[in-house]
Coordinates of C-alpha atoms in Angstrom, one line a residue:
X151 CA 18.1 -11.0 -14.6
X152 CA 18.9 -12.3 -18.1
X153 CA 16.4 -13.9 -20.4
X154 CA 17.7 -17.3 -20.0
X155 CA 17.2 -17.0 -15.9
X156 CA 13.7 -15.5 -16.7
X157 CA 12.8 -18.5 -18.7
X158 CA 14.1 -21.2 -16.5
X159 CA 12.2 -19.1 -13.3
X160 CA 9.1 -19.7 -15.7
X161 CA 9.3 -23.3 -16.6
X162 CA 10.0 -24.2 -13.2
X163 CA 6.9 -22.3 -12.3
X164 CA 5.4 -23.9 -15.2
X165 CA 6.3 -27.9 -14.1
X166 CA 5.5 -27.2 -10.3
X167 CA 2.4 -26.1 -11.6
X168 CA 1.7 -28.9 -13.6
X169 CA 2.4 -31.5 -10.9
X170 CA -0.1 -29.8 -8.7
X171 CA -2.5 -30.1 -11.4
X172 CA -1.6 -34.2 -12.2
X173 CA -2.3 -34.5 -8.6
X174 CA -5.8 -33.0 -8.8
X175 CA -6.9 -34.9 -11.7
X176 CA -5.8 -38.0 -9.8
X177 CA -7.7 -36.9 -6.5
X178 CA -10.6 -38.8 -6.3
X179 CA -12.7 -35.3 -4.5
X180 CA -11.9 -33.8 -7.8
X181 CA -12.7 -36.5 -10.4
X182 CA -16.4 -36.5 -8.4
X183 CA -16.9 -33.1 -9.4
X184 CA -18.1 -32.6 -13.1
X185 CA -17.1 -28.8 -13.0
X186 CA -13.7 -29.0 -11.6
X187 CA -12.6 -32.4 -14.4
X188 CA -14.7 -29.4 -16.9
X189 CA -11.7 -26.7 -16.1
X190 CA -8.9 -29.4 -16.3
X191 CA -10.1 -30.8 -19.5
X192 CA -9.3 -29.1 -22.8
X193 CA -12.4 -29.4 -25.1
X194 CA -10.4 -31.4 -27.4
X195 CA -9.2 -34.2 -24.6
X196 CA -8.6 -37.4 -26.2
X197 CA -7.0 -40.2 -23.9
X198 CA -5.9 -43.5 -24.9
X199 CA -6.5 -46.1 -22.2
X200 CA -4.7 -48.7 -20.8
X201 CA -7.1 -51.0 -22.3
X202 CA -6.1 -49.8 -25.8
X203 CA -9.9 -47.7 -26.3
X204 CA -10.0 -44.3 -27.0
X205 CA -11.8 -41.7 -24.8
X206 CA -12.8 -38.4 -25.2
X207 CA -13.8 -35.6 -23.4
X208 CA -17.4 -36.4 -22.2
X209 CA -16.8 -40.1 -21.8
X210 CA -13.9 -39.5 -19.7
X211 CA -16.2 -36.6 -17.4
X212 CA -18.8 -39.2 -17.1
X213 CA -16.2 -42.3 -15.9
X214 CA -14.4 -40.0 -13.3
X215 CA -18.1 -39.2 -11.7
X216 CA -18.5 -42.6 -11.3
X217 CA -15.3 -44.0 -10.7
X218 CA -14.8 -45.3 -6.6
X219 CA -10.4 -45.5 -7.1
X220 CA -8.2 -45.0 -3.8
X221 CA -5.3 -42.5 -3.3
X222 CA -2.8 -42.6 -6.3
X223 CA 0.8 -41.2 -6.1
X224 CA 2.9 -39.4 -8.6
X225 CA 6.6 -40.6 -8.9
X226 CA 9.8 -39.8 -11.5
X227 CA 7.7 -36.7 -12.6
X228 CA 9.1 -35.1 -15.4
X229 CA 7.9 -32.2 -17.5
X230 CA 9.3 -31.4 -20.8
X231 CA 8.2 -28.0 -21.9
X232 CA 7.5 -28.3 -26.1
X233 CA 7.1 -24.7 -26.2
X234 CA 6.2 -22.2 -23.9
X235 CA 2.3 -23.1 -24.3
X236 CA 3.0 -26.8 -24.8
X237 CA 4.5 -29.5 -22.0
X238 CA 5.2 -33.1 -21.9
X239 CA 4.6 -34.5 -18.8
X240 CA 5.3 -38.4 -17.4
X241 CA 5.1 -39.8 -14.7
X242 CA 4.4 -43.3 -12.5
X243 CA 0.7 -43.5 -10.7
X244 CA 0.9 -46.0 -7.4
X245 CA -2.7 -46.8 -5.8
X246 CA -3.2 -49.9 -3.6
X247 CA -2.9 -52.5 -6.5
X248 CA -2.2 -51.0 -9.5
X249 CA 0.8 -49.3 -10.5
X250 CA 1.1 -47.9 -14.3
X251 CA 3.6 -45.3 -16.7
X252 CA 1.4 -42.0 -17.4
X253 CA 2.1 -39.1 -20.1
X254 CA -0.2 -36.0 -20.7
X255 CA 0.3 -33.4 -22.9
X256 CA -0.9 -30.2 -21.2
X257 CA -1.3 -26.9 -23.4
X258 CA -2.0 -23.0 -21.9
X259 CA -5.1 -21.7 -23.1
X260 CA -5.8 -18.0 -22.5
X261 CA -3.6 -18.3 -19.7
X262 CA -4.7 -21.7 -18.0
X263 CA -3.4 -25.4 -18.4
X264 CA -5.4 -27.6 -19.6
X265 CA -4.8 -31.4 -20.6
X266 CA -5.4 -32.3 -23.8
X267 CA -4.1 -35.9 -24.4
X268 CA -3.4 -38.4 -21.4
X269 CA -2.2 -42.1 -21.7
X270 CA -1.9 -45.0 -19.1
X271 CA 0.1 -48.0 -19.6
X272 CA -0.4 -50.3 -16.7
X273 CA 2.6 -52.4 -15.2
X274 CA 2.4 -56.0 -15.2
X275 CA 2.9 -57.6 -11.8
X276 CA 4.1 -54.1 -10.0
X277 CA 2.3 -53.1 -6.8
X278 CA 2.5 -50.0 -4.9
X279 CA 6.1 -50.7 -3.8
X280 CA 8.3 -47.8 -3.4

């Protein structure tokens, strides 16, 4: 196997990865548990919201606990890989009312993806059609 196959093998591995991690920060089960938002969230989180405040780590453990959202999908994923520890990822979220562009930027730590910057941009007038 060349180098360049062994690299695209691991940044596909990388981006499926990352997908299934988007999708558990979006599942409500997961954003209830303090611990699991803990292991997603890199200790410098930052995350500009959709209201145009700035959130950091804590606040943002503390809002998920509470937070009572329905099931959100992921479409157009993409993820851009920076460098091999660093990715670019966007997507769309769709929940019941509310559809809105996404972008994290996830880094590997000792071996484990964590987010460390996330921002929403809500979509005027654009409801969970497909």
């Amino acid at each position: 196997m060349t180098d360049q196959n062994r690299l695209s093998r691991q940044q596909t591995r990388s981006q499926n990865e990352l997908l299934d991690l988007e999708r558990m920060l979006l599942d409500p089960e997961v954003r209830h548990s303090r611990v699991a938002v803990e292991l997603l969230l890199h200790s410098q989180f930052k995350e500009f919201g959709s209201s145009g405040r700035v959130y950091d780590r804590d606040t943002m453990i503390k809002m998920m606990n509470r937070e009572t959202s329905g099931q959100i999908t992921i479409r157009d994923f993409d993820a851009r890989m920076l460098s091999t520890d660093v990715c670019l990822v966007t997507y769309r979220s769709v929940g019941e009312s509310q559809e809105a562009r996404r972008s994290s930027v996830w880094v590997r730590d000792e071996g484990r993806w964590q987010v460390i910057f996330h921002q929403g941009t809500k979509i005027p007038g654009r409801l969970s059609q497909g």
